[in-house]
Short mmCIF file of C-alpha atoms in Angstrom, two decimals:
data_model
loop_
_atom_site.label_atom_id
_atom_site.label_comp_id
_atom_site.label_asym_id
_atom_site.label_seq_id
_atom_site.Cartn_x
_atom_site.Cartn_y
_atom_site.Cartn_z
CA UNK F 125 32.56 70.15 185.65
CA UNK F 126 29.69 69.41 183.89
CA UNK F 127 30.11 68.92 180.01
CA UNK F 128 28.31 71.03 177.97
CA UNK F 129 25.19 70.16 176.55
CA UNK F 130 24.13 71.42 173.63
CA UNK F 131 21.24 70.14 171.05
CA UNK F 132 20.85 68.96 167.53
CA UNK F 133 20.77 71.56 164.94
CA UNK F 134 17.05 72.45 164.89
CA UNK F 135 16.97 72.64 168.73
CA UNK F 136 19.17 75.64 168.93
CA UNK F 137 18.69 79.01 168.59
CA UNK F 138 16.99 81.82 170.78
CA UNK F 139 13.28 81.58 169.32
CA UNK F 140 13.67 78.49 166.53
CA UNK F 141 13.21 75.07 169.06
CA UNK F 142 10.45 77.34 171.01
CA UNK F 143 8.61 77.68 167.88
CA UNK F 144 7.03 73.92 167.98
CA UNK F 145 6.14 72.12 170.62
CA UNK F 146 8.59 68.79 169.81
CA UNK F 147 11.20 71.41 169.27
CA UNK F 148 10.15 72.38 172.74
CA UNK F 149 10.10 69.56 174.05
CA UNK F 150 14.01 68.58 171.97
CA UNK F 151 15.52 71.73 174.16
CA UNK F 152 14.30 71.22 177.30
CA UNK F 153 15.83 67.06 176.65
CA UNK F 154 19.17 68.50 175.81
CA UNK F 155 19.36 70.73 179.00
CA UNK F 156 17.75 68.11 181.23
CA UNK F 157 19.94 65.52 183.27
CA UNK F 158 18.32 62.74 180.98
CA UNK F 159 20.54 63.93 178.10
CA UNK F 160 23.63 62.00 176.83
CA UNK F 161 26.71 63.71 178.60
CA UNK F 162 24.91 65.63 181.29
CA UNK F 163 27.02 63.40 183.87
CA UNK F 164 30.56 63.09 183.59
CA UNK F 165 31.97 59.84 182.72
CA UNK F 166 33.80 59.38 186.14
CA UNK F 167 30.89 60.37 187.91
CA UNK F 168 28.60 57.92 186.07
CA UNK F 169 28.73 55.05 188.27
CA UNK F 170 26.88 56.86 191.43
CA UNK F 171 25.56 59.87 189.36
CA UNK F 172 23.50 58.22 186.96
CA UNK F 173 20.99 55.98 189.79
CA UNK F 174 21.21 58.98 192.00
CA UNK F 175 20.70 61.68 189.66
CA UNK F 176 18.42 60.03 186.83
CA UNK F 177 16.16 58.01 188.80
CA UNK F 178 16.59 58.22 192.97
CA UNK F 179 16.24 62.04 193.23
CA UNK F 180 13.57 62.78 190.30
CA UNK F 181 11.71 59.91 191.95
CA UNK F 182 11.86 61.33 195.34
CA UNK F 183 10.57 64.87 194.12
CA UNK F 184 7.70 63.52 192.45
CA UNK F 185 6.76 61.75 195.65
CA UNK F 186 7.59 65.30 197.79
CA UNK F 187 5.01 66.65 194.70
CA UNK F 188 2.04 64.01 195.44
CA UNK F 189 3.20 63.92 199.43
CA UNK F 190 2.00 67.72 199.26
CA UNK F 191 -0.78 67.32 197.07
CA UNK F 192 -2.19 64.76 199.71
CA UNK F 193 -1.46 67.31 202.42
CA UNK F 194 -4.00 69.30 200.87
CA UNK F 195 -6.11 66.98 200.08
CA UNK F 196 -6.61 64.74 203.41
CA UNK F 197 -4.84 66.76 205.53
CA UNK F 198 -2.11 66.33 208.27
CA UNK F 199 -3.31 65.27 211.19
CA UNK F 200 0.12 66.14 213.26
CA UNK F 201 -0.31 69.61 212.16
CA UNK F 202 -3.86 70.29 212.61
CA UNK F 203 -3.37 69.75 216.10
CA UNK F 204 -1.29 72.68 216.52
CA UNK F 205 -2.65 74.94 213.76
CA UNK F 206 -5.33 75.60 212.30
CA UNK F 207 -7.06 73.68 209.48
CA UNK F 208 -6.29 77.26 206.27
CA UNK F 209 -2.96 77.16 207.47
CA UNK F 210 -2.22 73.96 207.22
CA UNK F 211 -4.03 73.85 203.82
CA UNK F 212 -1.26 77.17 202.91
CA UNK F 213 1.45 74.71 203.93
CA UNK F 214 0.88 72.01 201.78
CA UNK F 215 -0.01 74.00 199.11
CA UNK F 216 3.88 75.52 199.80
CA UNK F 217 5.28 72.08 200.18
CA UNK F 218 4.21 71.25 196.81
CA UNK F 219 5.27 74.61 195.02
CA UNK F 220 8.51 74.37 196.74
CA UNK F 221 8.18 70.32 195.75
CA UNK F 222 7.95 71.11 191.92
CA UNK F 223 11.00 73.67 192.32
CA UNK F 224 13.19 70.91 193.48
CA UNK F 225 12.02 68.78 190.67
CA UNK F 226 13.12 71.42 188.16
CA UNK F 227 16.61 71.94 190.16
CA UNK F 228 16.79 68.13 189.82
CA UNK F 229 15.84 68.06 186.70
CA UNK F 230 17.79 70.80 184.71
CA UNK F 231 21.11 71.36 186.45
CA UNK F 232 21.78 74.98 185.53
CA UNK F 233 18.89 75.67 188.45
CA UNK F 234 20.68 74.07 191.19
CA UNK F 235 20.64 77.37 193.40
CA UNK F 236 16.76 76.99 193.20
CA UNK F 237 17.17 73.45 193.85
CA UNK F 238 19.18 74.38 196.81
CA UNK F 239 17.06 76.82 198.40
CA UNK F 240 14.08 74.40 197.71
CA UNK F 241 15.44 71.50 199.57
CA UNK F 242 16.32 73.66 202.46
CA UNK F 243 12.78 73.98 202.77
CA UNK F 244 11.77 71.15 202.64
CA UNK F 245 13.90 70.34 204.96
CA UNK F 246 11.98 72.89 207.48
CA UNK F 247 8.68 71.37 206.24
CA UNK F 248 10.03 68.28 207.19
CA UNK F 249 11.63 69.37 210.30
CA UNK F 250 8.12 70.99 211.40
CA UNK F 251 5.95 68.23 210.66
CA UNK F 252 8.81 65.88 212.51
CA UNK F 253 8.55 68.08 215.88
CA UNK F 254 4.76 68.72 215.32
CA UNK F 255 4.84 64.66 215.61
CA UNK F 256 7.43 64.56 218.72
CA UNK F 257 4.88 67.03 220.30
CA UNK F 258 1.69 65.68 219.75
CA UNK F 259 0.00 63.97 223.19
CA UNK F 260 -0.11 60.52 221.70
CA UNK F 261 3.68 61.28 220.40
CA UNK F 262 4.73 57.33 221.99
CA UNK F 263 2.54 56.22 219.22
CA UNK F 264 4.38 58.07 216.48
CA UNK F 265 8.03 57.07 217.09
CA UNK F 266 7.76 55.09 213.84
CA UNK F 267 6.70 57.43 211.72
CA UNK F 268 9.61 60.12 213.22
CA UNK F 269 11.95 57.81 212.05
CA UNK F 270 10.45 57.40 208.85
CA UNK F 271 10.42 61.19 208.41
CA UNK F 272 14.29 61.21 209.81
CA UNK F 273 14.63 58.60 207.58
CA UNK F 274 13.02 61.21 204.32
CA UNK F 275 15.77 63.69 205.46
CA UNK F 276 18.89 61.98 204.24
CA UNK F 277 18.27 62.35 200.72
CA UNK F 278 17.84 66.41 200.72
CA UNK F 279 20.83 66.42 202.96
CA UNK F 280 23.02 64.01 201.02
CA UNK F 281 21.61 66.63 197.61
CA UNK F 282 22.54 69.27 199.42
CA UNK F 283 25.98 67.98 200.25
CA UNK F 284 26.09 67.50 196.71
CA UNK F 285 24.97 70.60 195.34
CA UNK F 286 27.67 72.02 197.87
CA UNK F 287 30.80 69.68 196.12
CA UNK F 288 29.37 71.06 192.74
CA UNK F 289 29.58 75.20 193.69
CA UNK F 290 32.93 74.41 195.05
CA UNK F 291 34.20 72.49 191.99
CA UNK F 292 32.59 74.63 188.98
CA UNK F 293 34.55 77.67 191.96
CA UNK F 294 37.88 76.56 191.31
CA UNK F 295 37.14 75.13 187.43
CA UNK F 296 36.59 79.36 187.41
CA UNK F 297 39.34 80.63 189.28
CA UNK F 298 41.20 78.21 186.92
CA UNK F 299 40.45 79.33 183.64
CA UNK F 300 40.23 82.92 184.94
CA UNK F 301 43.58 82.52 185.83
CA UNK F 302 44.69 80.82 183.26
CA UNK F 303 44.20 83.63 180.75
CA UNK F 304 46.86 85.42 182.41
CA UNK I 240 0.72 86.91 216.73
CA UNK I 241 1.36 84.28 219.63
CA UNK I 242 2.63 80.83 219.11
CA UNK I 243 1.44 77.71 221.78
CA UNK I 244 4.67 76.00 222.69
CA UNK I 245 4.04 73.40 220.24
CA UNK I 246 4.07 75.68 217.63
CA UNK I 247 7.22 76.75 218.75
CA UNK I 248 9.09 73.73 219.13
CA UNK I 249 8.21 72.65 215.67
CA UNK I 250 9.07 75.99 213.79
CA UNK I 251 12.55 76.25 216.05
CA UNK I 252 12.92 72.78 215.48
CA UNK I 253 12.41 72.61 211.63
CA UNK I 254 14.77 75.79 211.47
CA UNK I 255 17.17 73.86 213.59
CA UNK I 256 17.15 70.96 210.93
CA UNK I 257 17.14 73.27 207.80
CA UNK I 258 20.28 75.41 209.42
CA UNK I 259 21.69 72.13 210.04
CA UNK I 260 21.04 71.19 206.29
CA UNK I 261 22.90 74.43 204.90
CA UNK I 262 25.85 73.92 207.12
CA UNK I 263 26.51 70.98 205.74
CA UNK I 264 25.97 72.60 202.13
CA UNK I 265 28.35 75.73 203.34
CA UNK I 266 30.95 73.09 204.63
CA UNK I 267 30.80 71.06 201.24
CA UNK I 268 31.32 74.59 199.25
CA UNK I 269 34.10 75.48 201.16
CA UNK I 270 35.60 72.06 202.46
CA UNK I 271 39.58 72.00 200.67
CA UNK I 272 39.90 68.23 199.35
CA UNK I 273 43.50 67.73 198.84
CA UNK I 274 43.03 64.55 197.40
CA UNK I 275 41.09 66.42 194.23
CA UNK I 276 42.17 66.76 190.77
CA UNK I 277 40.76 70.02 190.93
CA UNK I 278 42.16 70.88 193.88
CA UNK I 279 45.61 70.20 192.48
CA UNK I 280 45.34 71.89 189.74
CA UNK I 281 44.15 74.81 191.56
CA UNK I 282 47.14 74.97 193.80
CA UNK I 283 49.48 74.53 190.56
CA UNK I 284 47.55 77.01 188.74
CA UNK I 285 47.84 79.34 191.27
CA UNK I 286 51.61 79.12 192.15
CA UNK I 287 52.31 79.11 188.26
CA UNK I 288 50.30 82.65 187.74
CA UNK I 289 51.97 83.94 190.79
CA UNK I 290 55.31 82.98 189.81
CA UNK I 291 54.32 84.32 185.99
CA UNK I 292 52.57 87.61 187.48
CA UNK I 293 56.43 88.13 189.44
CA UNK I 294 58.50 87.75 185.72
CA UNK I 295 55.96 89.50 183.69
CA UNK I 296 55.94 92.16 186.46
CA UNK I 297 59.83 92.68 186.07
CA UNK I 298 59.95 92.47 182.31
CA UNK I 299 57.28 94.93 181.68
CA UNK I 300 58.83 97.27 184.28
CA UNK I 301 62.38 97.50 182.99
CA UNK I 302 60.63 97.15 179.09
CA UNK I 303 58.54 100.20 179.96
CA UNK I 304 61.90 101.95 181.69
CA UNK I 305 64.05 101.41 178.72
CA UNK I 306 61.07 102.79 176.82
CA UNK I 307 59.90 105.80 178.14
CA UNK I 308 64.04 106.83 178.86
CA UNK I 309 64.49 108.72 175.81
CA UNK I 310 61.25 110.94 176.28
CA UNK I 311 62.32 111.15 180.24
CA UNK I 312 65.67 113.10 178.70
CA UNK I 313 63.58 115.10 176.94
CA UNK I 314 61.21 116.28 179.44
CA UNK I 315 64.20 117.38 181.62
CA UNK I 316 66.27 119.09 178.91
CA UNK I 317 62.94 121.04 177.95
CA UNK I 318 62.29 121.62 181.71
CA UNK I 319 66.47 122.77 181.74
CA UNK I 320 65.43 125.63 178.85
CA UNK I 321 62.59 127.14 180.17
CA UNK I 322 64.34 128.39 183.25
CA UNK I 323 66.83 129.25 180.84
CA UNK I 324 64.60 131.06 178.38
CA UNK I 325 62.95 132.73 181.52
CA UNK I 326 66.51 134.09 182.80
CA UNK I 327 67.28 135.60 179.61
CA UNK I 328 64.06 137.20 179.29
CA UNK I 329 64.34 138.61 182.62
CA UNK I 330 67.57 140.02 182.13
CA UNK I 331 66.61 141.09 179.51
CA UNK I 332 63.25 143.11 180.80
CA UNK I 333 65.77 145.07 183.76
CA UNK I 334 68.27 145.87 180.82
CA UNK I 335 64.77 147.52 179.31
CA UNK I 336 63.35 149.01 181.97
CA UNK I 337 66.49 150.52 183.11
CA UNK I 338 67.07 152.19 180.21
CA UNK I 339 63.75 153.14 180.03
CA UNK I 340 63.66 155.18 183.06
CA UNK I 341 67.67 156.17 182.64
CA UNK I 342 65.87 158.65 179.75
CA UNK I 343 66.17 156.14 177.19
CA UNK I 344 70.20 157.08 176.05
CA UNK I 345 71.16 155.19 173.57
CA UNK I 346 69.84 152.97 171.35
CA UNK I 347 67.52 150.07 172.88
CA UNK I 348 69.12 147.39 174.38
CA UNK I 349 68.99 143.67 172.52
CA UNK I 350 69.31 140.53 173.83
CA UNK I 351 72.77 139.09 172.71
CA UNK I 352 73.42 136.74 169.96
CA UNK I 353 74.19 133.63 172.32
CA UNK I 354 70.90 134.93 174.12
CA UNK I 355 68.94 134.87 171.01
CA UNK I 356 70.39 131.71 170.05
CA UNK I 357 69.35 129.75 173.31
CA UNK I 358 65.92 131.43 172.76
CA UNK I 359 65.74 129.62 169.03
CA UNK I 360 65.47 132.99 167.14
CA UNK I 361 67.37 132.72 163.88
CA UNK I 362 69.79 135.55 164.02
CA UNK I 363 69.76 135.18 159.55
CA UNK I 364 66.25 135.97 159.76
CA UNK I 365 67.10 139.75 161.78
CA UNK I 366 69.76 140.02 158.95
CA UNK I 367 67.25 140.00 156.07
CA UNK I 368 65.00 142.19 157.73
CA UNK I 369 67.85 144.89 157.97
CA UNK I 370 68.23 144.06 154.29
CA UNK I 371 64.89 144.20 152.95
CA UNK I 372 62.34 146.38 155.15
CA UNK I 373 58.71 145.39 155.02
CA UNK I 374 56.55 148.04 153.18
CA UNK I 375 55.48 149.67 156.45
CA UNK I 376 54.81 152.77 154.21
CA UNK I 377 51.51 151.05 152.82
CA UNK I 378 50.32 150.47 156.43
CA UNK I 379 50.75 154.03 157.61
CA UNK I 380 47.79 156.29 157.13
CA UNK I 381 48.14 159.26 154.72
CA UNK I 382 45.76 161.94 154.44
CA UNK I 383 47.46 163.68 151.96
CA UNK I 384 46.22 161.17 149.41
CA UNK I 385 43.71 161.82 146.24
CA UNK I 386 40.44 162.31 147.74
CA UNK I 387 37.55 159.74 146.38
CA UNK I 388 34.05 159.47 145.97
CA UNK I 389 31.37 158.26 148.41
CA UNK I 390 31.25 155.03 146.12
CA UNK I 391 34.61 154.48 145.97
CA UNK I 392 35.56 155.54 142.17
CA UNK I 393 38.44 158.00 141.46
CA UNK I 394 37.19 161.32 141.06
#
């Protein structure tokens, strides 16, 4: 469904845009979602906020939310394992963070993207029972729902993603058939 | 490796969540939306190539038929003259034999003219040979001839 992006001129090629760094820089634009007809026109008017700017946004945050895992730690966790794994964890969180930031970021890695956010996902689902079970868990009701509340968007990507494999499916059996 | 309880509710219970996350990414992949363009055009596309795959079925079998009948007649006349060629020459082998072993009277037996025609040998070609013998003479060895040196000079 998506149209197909291609670059200037001097950003084509198999070796000639990796050359210099701007040229670098000009093909990665033209396969990111930032480039001018990486959403389809009838998609625009939820793609574009959703796509451009809510999901990016909410990767980097998943990025620096797993950073500061490692860095000050998570208390909910540390109560049930112990302190190097829960260092491993975060360090995993933001690996798998960055991967979803790519998927977001240059479409043709959605099945990264998609195994990414099902991860985080089970990060997210870990850390939200780690909270349920913790002793003082009456005092951490908010912050379940908050974390509930940080599932919907990898859900609603997911669902996404989904639509996509199912449309660019058929666009295939189409054309396949088409050919005759 | 042994996992506390609480350990074990969050890992089943994050699994539970992320399992519940790819069904609803399975059911989006596979979910039919009638409504869709695409979907639409899938259908049409599909009942189009089937109906097209049925003609072009037909047409290429009868094309292909009308083609190959010609070569079909062939094969079968071809097929038709080898049993016949193989009659004749067995007939003709007992005719041979027999005589051999009658004491060979008379002169050898030949297959007949139609026999020889059906085999494709050109009768013509047996009447120049009567004609004009092949110098078998030159092929037969003859001692008799004028001796010659080792080095193969006339003495």
């Amino acid at each position: 469904m998506r149209a197909l992006v291609k670059g200037p001129s001097h950003a084509r090629g198999v070796l000639g845009p990796l050359s210099t760094a701007w040229g670098l820089v000009l093909w990665l634009f033209w396969r990111s979602i930032w480039a001018p007809g990486s959403i389809p026109p009838e998609e625009r008017k939820w793609a574009v906020p959703l796509k451009r700017f809510a999901l990016p946004l909410y990767d980097v945050v998943l990025v620096f939310g797993g950073l500061f895992a490692v860095e000050s730690g998570v208390p909910a966790l540390t109560r049930i394992i112990q302190d190097p794994l829960a260092d491993i964890l975060g360090y995993a969180f933001t690996v798998v963070a960055v991967v979803c930031l790519a998927g977001i970021a240059f479409p043709k890695l959605w099945v990264y993207e998609m195994i990414a956010k099902l991860v985080i996902v089970f990060f997210m689902g870990v850390y939200l029972f780690a909270l349920i079970v913790t002793p003082d868990s009456g005092q951490r009701d908010f912050i379940s729902a908050i974390v509930v509340l940080s599932l919907i968007l990898p859900g609603f990507r997911l669902w996404i993603i989904g639509t996509e494999a199912r449309d660019r499916r058929l666009l295939r059996a189409i054309t396949t058939q088409g050919d005759l | 490796m042994t996992f506390t309880s609480a350990q074990l509710i969050a890992l089943v219970g994050g699994g539970g969540l992320a399992g519940l996350a790819a069904l609803i990414t399975a059911i989006a992949v596979l979910r039919r939306d009638r409504n869709s363009d695409l979907n639409q055009r899938f259908d049409q596309t599909k009942a189009l190539s089937d109906y097209i795959d049925e003609r072009v079925d037909e047409r290429v079998q009868a094309a292909v038929e009308a083609a190959l009948k010609p070569y079909i007649e062939k094969v079968e006349a071809l097929e038709k003259r080898e049993m016949s060629t193989k009659s004749i020459l067995y007939a003709y082998f007992t005719r041979l034999f027999g005589w051999d072993e009658g004491g060979r009277n008379g002169s050898v037996p030949v297959p007949s003219d139609s026999e020889l025609r059906t085999l494709g040998i050109d009768l013509a070609a047996f009447e120049m040979a009567e004609k004009q013998l092949p110098p078998v003479h030159l092929f037969i060895a003859d001692d008799t001839e004028t001796p010659t040196q080792q080095n193969g000079t006339p003495a």
